[in-house]
Coordinates of C-alpha atoms in Angstrom, one line a residue:
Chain A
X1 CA 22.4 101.0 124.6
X2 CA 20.5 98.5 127.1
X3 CA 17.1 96.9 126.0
X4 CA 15.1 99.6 128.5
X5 CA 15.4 101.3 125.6
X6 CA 13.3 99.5 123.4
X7 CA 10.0 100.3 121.9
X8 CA 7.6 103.0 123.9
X9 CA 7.7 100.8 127.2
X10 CA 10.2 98.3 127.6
X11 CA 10.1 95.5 129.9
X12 CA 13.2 93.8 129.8
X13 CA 16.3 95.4 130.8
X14 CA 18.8 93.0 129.7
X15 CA 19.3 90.4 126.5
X16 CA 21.9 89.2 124.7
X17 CA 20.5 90.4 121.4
X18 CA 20.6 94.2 123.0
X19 CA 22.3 95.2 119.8
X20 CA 19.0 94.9 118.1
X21 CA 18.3 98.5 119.5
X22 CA 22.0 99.7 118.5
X23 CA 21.3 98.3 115.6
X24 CA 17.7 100.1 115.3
X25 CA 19.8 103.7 116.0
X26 CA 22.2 102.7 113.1
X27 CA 19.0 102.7 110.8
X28 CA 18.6 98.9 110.8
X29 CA 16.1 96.3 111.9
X30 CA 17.8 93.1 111.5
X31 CA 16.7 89.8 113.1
X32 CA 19.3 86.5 113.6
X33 CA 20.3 83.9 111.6
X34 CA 21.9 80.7 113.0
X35 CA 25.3 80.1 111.9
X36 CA 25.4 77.0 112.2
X37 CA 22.0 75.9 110.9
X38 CA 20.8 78.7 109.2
X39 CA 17.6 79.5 110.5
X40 CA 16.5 82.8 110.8
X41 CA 14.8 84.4 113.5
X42 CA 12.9 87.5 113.6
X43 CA 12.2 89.1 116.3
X44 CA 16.3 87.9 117.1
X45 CA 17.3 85.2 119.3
X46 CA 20.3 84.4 120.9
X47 CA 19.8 80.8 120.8
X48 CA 18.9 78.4 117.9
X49 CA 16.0 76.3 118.6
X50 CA 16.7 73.9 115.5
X51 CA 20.1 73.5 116.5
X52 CA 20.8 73.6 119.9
X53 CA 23.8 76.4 118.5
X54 CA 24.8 79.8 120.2
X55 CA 26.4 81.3 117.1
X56 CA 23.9 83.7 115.5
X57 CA 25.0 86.4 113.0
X58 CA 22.2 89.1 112.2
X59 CA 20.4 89.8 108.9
X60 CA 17.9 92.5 107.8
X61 CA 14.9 92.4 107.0
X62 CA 13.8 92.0 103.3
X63 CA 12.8 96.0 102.4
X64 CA 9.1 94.4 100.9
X65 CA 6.7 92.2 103.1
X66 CA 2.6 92.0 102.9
X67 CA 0.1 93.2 105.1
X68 CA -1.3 90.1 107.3
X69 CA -3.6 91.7 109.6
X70 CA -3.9 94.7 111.5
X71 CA -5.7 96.1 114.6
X72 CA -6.5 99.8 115.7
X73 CA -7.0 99.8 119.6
X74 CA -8.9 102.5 120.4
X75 CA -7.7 101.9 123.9
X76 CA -4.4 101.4 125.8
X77 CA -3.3 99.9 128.4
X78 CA -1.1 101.1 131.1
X79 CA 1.3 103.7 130.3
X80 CA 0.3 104.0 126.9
X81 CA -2.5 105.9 126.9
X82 CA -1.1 109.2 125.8
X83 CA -0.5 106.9 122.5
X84 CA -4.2 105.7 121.6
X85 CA -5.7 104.7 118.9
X86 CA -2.8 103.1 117.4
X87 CA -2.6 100.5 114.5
X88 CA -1.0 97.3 115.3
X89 CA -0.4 94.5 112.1
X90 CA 1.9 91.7 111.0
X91 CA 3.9 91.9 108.3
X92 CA 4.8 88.7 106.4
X93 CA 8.0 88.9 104.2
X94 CA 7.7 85.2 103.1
X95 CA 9.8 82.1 103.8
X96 CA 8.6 82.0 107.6
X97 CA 9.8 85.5 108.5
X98 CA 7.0 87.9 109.9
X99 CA 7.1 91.0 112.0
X100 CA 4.8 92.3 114.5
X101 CA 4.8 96.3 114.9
X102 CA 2.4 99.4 114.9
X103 CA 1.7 101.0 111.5
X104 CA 3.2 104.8 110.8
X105 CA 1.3 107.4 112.3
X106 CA 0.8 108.6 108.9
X107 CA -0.2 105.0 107.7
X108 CA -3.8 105.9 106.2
X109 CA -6.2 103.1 105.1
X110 CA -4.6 99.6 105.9
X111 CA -5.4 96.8 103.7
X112 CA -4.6 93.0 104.1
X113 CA -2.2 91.7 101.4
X114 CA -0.7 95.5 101.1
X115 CA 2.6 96.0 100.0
X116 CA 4.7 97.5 102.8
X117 CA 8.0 98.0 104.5
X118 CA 9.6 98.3 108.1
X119 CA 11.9 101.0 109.1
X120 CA 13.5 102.1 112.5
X121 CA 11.5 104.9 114.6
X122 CA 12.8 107.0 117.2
X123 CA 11.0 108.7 120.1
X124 CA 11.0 111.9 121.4
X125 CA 11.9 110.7 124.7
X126 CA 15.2 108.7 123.8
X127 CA 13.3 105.2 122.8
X128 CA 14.2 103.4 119.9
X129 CA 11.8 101.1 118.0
X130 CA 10.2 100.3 114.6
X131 CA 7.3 100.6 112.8
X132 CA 5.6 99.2 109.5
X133 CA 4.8 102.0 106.5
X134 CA 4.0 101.5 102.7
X135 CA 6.3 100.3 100.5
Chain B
X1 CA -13.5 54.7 127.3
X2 CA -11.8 54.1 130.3
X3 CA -14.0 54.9 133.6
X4 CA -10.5 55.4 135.9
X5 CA -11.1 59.2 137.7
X6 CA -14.9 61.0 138.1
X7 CA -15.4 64.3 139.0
X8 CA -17.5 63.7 141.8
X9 CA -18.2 67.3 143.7
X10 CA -18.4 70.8 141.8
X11 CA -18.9 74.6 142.9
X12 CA -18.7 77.9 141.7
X13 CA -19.5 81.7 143.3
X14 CA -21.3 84.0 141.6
X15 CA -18.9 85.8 139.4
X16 CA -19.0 89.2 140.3
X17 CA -17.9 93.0 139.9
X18 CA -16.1 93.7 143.4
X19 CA -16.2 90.5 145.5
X20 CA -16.4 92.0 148.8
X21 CA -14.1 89.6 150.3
X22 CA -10.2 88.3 150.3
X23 CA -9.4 85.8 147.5
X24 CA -9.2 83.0 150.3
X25 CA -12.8 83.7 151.4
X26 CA -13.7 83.8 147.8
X27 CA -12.0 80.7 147.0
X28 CA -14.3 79.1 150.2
X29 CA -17.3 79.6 148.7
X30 CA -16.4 77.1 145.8
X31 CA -15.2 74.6 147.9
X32 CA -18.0 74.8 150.6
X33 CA -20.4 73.8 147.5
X34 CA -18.0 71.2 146.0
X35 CA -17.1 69.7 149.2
X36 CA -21.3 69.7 150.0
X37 CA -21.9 68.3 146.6
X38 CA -19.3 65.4 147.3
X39 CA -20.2 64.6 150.8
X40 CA -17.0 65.1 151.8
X41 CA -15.1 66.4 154.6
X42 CA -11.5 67.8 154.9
X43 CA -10.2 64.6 156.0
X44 CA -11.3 63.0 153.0
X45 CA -8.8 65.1 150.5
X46 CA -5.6 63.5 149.8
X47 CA -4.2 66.5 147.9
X48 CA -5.1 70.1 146.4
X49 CA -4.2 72.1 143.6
X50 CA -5.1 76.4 143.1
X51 CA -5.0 77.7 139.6
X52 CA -5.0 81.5 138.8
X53 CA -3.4 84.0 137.0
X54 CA -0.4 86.0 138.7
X55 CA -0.1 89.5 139.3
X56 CA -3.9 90.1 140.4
X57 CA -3.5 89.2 143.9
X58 CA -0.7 90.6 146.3
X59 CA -0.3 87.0 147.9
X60 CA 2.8 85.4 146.6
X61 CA 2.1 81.3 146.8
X62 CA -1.1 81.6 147.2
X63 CA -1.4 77.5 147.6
X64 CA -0.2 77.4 151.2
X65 CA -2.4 80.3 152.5
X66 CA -5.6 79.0 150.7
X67 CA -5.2 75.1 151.7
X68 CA -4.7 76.7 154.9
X69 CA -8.2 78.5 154.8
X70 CA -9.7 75.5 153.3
X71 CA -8.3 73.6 156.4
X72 CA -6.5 71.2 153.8
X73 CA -3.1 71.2 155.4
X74 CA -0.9 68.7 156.0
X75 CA -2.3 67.5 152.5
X76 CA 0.0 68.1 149.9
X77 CA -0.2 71.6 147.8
X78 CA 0.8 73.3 145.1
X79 CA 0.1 76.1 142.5
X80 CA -0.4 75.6 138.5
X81 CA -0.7 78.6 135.9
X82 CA -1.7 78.7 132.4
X83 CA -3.3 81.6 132.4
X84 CA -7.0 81.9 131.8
X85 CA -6.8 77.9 131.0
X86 CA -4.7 76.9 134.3
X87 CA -7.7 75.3 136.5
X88 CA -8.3 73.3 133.2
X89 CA -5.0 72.3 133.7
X90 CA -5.0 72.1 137.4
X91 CA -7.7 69.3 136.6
X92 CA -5.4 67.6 134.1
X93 CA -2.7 67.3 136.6
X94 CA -5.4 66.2 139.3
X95 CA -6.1 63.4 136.7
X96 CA -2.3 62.4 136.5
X97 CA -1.7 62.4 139.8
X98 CA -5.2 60.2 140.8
X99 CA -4.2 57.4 137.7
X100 CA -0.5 57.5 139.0
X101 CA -2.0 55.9 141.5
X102 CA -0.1 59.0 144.6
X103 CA -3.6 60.2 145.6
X104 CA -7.2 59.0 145.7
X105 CA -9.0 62.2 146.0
X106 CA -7.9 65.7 144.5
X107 CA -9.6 69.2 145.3
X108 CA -8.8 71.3 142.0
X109 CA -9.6 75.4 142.7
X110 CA -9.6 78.1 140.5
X111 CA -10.1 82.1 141.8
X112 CA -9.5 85.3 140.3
X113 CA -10.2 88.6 141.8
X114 CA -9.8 91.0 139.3
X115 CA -11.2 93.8 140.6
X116 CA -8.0 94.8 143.3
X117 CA -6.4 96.1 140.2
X118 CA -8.2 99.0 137.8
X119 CA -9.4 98.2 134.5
X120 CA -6.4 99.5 132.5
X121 CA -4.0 97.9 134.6
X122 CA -5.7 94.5 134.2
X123 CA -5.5 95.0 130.7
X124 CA -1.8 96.1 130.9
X125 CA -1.4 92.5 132.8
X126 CA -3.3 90.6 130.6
X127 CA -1.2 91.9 127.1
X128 CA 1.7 90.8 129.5
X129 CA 0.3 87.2 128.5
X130 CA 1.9 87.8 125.6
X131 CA 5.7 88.5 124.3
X132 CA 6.6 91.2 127.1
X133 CA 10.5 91.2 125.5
X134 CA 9.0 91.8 121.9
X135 CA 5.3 93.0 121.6
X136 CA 4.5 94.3 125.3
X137 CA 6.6 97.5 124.4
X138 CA 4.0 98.2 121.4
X139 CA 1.1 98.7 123.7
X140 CA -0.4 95.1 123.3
X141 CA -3.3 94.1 125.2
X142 CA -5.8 90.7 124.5
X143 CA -8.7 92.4 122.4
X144 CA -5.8 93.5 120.2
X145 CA -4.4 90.1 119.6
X146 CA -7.3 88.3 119.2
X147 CA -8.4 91.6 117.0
X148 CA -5.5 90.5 114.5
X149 CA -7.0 86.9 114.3
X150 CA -10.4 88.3 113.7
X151 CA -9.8 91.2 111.1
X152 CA -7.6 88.4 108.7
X153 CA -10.6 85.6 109.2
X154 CA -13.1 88.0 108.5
X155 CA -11.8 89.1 105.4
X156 CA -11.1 85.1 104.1
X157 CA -13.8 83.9 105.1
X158 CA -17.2 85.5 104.7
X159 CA -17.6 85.8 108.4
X160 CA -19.6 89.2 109.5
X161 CA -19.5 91.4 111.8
X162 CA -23.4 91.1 112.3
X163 CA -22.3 86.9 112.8
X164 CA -20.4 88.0 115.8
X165 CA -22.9 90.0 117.1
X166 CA -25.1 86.6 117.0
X167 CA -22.7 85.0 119.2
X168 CA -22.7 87.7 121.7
X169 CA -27.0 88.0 121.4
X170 CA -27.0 84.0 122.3
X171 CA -24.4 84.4 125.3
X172 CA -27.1 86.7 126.3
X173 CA -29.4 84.5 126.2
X174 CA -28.3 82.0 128.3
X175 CA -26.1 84.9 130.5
X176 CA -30.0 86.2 132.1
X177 CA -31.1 82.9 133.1
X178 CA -28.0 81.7 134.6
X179 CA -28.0 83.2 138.3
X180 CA -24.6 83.1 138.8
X181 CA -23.5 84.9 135.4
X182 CA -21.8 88.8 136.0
X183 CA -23.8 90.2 132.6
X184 CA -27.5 89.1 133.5
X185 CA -28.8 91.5 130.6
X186 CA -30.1 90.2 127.5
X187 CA -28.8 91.8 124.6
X188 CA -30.3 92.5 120.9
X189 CA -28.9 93.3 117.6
X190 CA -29.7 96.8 117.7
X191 CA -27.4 97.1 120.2
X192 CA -24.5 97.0 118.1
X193 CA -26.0 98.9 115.7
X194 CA -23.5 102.3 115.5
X195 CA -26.0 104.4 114.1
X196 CA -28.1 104.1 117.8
X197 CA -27.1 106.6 120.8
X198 CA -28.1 104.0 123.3
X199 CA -26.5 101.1 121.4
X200 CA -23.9 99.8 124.9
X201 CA -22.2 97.0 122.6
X202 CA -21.2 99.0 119.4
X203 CA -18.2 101.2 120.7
X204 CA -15.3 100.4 118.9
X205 CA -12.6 98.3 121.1
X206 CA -9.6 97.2 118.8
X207 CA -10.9 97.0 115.6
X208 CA -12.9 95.3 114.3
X209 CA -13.5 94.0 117.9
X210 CA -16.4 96.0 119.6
X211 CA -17.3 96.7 123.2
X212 CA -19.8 93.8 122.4
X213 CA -17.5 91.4 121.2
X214 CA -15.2 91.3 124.6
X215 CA -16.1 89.2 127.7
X216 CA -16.5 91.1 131.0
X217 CA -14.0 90.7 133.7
X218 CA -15.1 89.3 136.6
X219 CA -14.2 88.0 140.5
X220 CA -14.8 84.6 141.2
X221 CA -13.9 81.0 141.8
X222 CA -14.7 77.4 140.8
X223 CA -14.3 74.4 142.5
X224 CA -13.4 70.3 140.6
X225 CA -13.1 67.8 143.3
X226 CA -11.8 64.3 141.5
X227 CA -12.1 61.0 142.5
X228 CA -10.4 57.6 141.3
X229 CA -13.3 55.0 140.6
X230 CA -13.3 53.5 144.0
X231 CA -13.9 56.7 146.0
X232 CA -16.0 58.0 143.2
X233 CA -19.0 54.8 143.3
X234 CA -18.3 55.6 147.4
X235 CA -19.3 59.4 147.0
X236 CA -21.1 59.8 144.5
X237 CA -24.7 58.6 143.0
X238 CA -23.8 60.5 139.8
X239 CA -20.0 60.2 139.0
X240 CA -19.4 61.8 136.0
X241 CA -16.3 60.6 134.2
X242 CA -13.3 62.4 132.2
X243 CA -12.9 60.2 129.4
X244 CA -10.5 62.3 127.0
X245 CA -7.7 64.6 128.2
X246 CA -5.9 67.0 125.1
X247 CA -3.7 69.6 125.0
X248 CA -1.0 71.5 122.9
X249 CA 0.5 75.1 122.8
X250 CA 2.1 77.8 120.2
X251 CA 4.4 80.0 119.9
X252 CA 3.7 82.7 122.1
X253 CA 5.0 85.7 119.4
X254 CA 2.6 86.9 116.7
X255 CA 5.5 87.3 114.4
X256 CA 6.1 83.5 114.5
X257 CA 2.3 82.7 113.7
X258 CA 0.8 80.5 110.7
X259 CA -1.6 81.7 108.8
X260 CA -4.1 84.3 111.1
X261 CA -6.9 83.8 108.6
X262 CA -7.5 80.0 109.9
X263 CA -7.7 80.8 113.1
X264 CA -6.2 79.5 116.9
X265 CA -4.7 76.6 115.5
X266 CA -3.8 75.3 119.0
X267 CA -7.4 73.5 119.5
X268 CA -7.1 71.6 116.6
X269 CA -3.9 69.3 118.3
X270 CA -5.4 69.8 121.5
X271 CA -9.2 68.3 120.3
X272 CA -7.8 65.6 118.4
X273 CA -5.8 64.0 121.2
X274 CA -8.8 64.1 123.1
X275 CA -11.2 62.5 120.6
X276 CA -8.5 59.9 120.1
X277 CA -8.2 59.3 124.2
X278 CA -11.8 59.2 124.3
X279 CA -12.9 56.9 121.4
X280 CA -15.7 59.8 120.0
X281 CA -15.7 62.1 117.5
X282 CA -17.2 65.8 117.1
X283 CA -20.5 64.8 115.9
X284 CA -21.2 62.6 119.6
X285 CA -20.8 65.6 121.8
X286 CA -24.0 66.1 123.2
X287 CA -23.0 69.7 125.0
X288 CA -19.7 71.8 124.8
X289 CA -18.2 74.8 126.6
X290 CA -16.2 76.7 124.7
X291 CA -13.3 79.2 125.3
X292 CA -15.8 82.8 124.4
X293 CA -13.0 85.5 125.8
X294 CA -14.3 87.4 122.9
X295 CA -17.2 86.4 119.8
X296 CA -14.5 85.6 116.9
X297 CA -13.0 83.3 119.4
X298 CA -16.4 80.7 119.7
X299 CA -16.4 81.0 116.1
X300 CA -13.2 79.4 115.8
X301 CA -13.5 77.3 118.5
X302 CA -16.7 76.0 116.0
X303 CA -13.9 75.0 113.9
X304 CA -11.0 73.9 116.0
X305 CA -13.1 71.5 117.7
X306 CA -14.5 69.6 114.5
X307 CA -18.4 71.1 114.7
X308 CA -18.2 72.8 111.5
X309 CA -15.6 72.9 108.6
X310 CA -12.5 75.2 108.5
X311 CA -13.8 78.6 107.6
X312 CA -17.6 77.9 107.7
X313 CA -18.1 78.4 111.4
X314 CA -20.0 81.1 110.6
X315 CA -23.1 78.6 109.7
X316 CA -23.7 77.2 112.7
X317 CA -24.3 80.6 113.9
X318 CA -26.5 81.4 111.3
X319 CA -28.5 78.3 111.8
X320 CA -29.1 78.3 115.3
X321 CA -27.6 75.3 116.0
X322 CA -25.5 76.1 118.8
X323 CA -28.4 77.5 120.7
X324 CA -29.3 74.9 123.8
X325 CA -31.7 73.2 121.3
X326 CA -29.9 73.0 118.2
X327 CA -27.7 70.0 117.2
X328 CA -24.7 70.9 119.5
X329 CA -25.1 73.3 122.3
X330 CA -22.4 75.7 123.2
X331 CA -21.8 77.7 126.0
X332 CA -25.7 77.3 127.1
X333 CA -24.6 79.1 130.7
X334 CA -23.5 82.2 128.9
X335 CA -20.1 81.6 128.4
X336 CA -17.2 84.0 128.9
X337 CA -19.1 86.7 127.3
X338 CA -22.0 87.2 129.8
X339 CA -21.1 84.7 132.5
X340 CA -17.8 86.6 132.6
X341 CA -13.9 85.8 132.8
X342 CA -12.3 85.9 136.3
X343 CA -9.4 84.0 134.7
X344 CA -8.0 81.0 136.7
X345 CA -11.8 80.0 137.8
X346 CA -12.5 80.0 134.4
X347 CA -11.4 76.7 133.6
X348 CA -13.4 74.8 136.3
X349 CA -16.3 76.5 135.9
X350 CA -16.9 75.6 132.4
X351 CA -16.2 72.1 133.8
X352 CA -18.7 73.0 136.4
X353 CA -21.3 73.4 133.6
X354 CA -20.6 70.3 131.7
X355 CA -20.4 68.0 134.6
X356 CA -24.3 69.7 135.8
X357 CA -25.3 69.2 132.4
X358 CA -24.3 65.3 132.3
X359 CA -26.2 65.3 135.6
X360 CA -29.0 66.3 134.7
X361 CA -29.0 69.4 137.0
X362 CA -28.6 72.6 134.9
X363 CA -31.8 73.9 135.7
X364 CA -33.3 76.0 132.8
X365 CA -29.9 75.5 131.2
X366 CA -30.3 71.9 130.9
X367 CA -29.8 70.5 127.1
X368 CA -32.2 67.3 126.7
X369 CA -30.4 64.3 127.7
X370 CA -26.8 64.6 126.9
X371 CA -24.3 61.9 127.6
X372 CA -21.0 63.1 126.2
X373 CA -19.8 66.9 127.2
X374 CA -16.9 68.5 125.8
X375 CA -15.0 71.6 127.6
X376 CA -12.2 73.8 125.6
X377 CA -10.1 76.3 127.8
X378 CA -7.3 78.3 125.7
X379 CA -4.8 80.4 127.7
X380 CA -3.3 83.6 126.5
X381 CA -3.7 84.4 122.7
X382 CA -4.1 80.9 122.0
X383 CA -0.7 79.8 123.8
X384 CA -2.0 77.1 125.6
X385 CA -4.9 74.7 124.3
X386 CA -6.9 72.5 126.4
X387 CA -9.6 70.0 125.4
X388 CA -11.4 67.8 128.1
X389 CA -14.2 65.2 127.1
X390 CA -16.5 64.0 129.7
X391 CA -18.9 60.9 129.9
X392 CA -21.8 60.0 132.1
X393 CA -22.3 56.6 133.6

């Protein structure tokens, strides 16, 4: 599956970590982790900064992060306007890995310091992506 | 404090909804005043340097076709971008390239014209600032990302909502007497009040962002003409000198961020190089322009730059004390907020403001007597930090 098919608009058609969105229609949201090294990425890389290596395995996501911070836009930009308002937030699982997402459609009442979870998302239109609920 | 390159001319249009003009007769009416200001003519300029942000314009290289305009050719050109802090940055590497000794006079432009592209696609554009591989395909846009640094400060550190609607009532302020400014209305706190019909600053943007809280898009350009110190006693009766250059960036993914609740941390590394090149400290700036794209960013800029301690920008504020009276004036020409945000004229014309302040010529602007001005310019969500300290003679 190429990387157009990430998220509700993608703009990057090619990456060497394209098997994040395989990986996304297998169920999964995994970031990288350097083999050499062992620092982890997340959103993946294909390259270790640390290191310098190009061996990366992947690794998923703890199930249980907090809450950071969220935003609702009440406005989108271009192209996503058939989407707004949406909830975007960070999620912080600890030991330097964070995600950055939209909260659940269904995702009433955000709180910072929430418990909460990330879990794959597919579109009616084909796209693959992921998204942040309650854990 | 080393005295090695003045700014020695400065200019700025009137930022504006619409310019009715191309971007390289919008980028001559800063230089006509800068180049008037200097006493210079074309044959003067050594080498020149445009600064804007990509993807507004449909002029690809725009550094040939404007020097051209400018009549600066066979000078030596080129193009920098940093986003909304590139003519900033266009005046660091004016700076480098005047103490390196390769050129004695540099013309440094900034331009924007925002208004060729509609308001959503501009905002589509600007979220492109930020991770377009990782966060671009959730709908990101800049009042969103700087929305995520506001809604985890607010809730850590006592900061209100009615606190950012101070900072927008004193851009105001400053925004109706400063002629060239896009927003020249004055604004009061019951305009953010949601419970009023008429109230044109309460909408909700990207929460807890307001319509308020977010600085108007504008066309426009600014003009930095630098001098080493020879050229600069030549030209100039009032040189005004850069004295301390800083600057750092950050990662550019919000997934890789420290702590949101403490703010852009990328000022911080940026101001302290600065102080440190300069030989002051935050409590000798006399005058400062900060980088106001939206009201929880001046807050933190409060903080960043040393005027107030971490998480109790909210006092200065409160106090009044950034007002153009108070113990350090910020943003006394209406800042991003009402003077408005064409992005890579942004830069200089904060600059612009400083260096008429040091003069002595900021009209009913003017802060009494200030010798040391400070300028911080941030591109993107706090990518790219830039801190410049200027000095009288």
């Amino acid at each position: 599956m190429g990387f157009d098919k990430f998220g509700r608009k993608s703009f990057t058609s090619f990456t060497k970590t394209g098997k994040f969105v395989d990986l996304l229609a297998e169920g999964k949201v995994e970031g990288t982790v350097c083999k050499q090294c062992g620092a982890k990425y997340f959103p993946p890389r294909a390259d270790c900064a640390a290191c310098l290596s190009k061996e990366m395995d992947w690794f998923e996501l703890p199930k249980k992060g907090t809450l950071e911070t969220f935003t609702t836009a009440m406005y989108a930009p271009f192209g996503f306007e058939a989407d707004a308002p949406y909830t975007m937030a960070v999620v912080d699982f600890g030991a330097g890995v964070k995600a950055f997402a939209r909260l659940a459609k269904d995702f009433s009442d955000p709180k910072i310091g929430m418990d909460v979870t990330v879990r794959p998302l597919k579109y009616d239109d084909g796209q693959v992506s992921f998204e942040i609920a309650k854990a | 404090m080393a005295k090695d390159v003045a700014v020695i001319g400065v200019g700025q249009t009137y930022f504006v909804r619409g310019y009715e003009g191309s971007i390289r007769e919008l980028a001559f009416e800063a230089f006509r005043e800068a180049m008037q200001d200097a006493n210079l003519t074309a044959k003067d300029v050594d080498a020149s340097v445009f600064c804007s942000a990509p993807e507004y314009d449909k002029q690809r290289s725009p550094a040939g076709v404007l020097a051209e305009y400018l009549g600066l050719v066979p000078q030596p050109t080129f193009y920098v971008e940093t986003v909304c802090s590139s003519s900033t940055v266009g005046v660091k590497l004016g700076y480098s390239m005047i103490k390196a000794g390769l050129h004695d006079i540099v013309v440094v432009l900034g331009f924007q014209k925002m208004s060729e592209i509609t308001s959503a696609e501009s905002q589509e554009r600007m979220g492109r600032g930020g991770d377009i591989q990782w966060e671009a395909p959730f709908g990101t846009m800049m009042p969103a990302y700087y929305a995520l640094y506001a809604q985890a400060y607010l809730a850590k550190n006592g900061l209100t909502l009615d606190d950012l609607r101070d900072v927008r009532v004193k851009a105001a302020t400053y925004g109706q007497i400063n002629e060239r400014a896009v927003y020249r209305k004055g604004v009061k706190p019951e305009d953010f009040d949601p419970g009023n019909p008429d109230a044109k600053m309460a909408g909700p943007v990207a929460s807890p962002l307001r319509v308020g809280d977010c600085c108007a898009n504008a066309d426009g350009a600014s003009c930095i003409i630098l001098a080493n110190a020879e050229k600069a006693r030549a030209f100039s009766k009032k040189p005004v000198w850069i004295l301390g250059i800083g600057a750092a960036s950050e990662v550019v993914n919000m997934a890789s961020r420290p702590d949101f609740s403490k703010g852009i941390q990328v000022a911080k590394a940026a101001a302290n190089q600065a102080y440190k090149m300069a030989g002051v400290g935050p409590k000798d700036i006399n005058v400062a322009e900060v980088h106001d794209c939206f009201t929880i960013a001046e807050i933190m800029a409060y903080e960043g730059l040393g005027f107030a301690p971490e998480g109790d920008g909210k006092q200065l504020i409160r106090e009044k004390a950034t007002y153009k009276e108070g113990k350090i004036p910020v943003n006394v020409d209406g800042g991003l907020l009402s003077k408005g945000h064409p992005i890579g004229a942004t830069g200089g014309s904060q600059i612009r403001t400083i260096v008429l302040q040091l003069r002595d010529e900021a009209g009913p602007m003017q802060v009494k007597d200030p010798q040391i001005g400070l300028n911080h310019n941030i591109g993107g969500v706090g990518l790219y930090g830039n801190v410049t300290i200027f000095g009288r003679d």
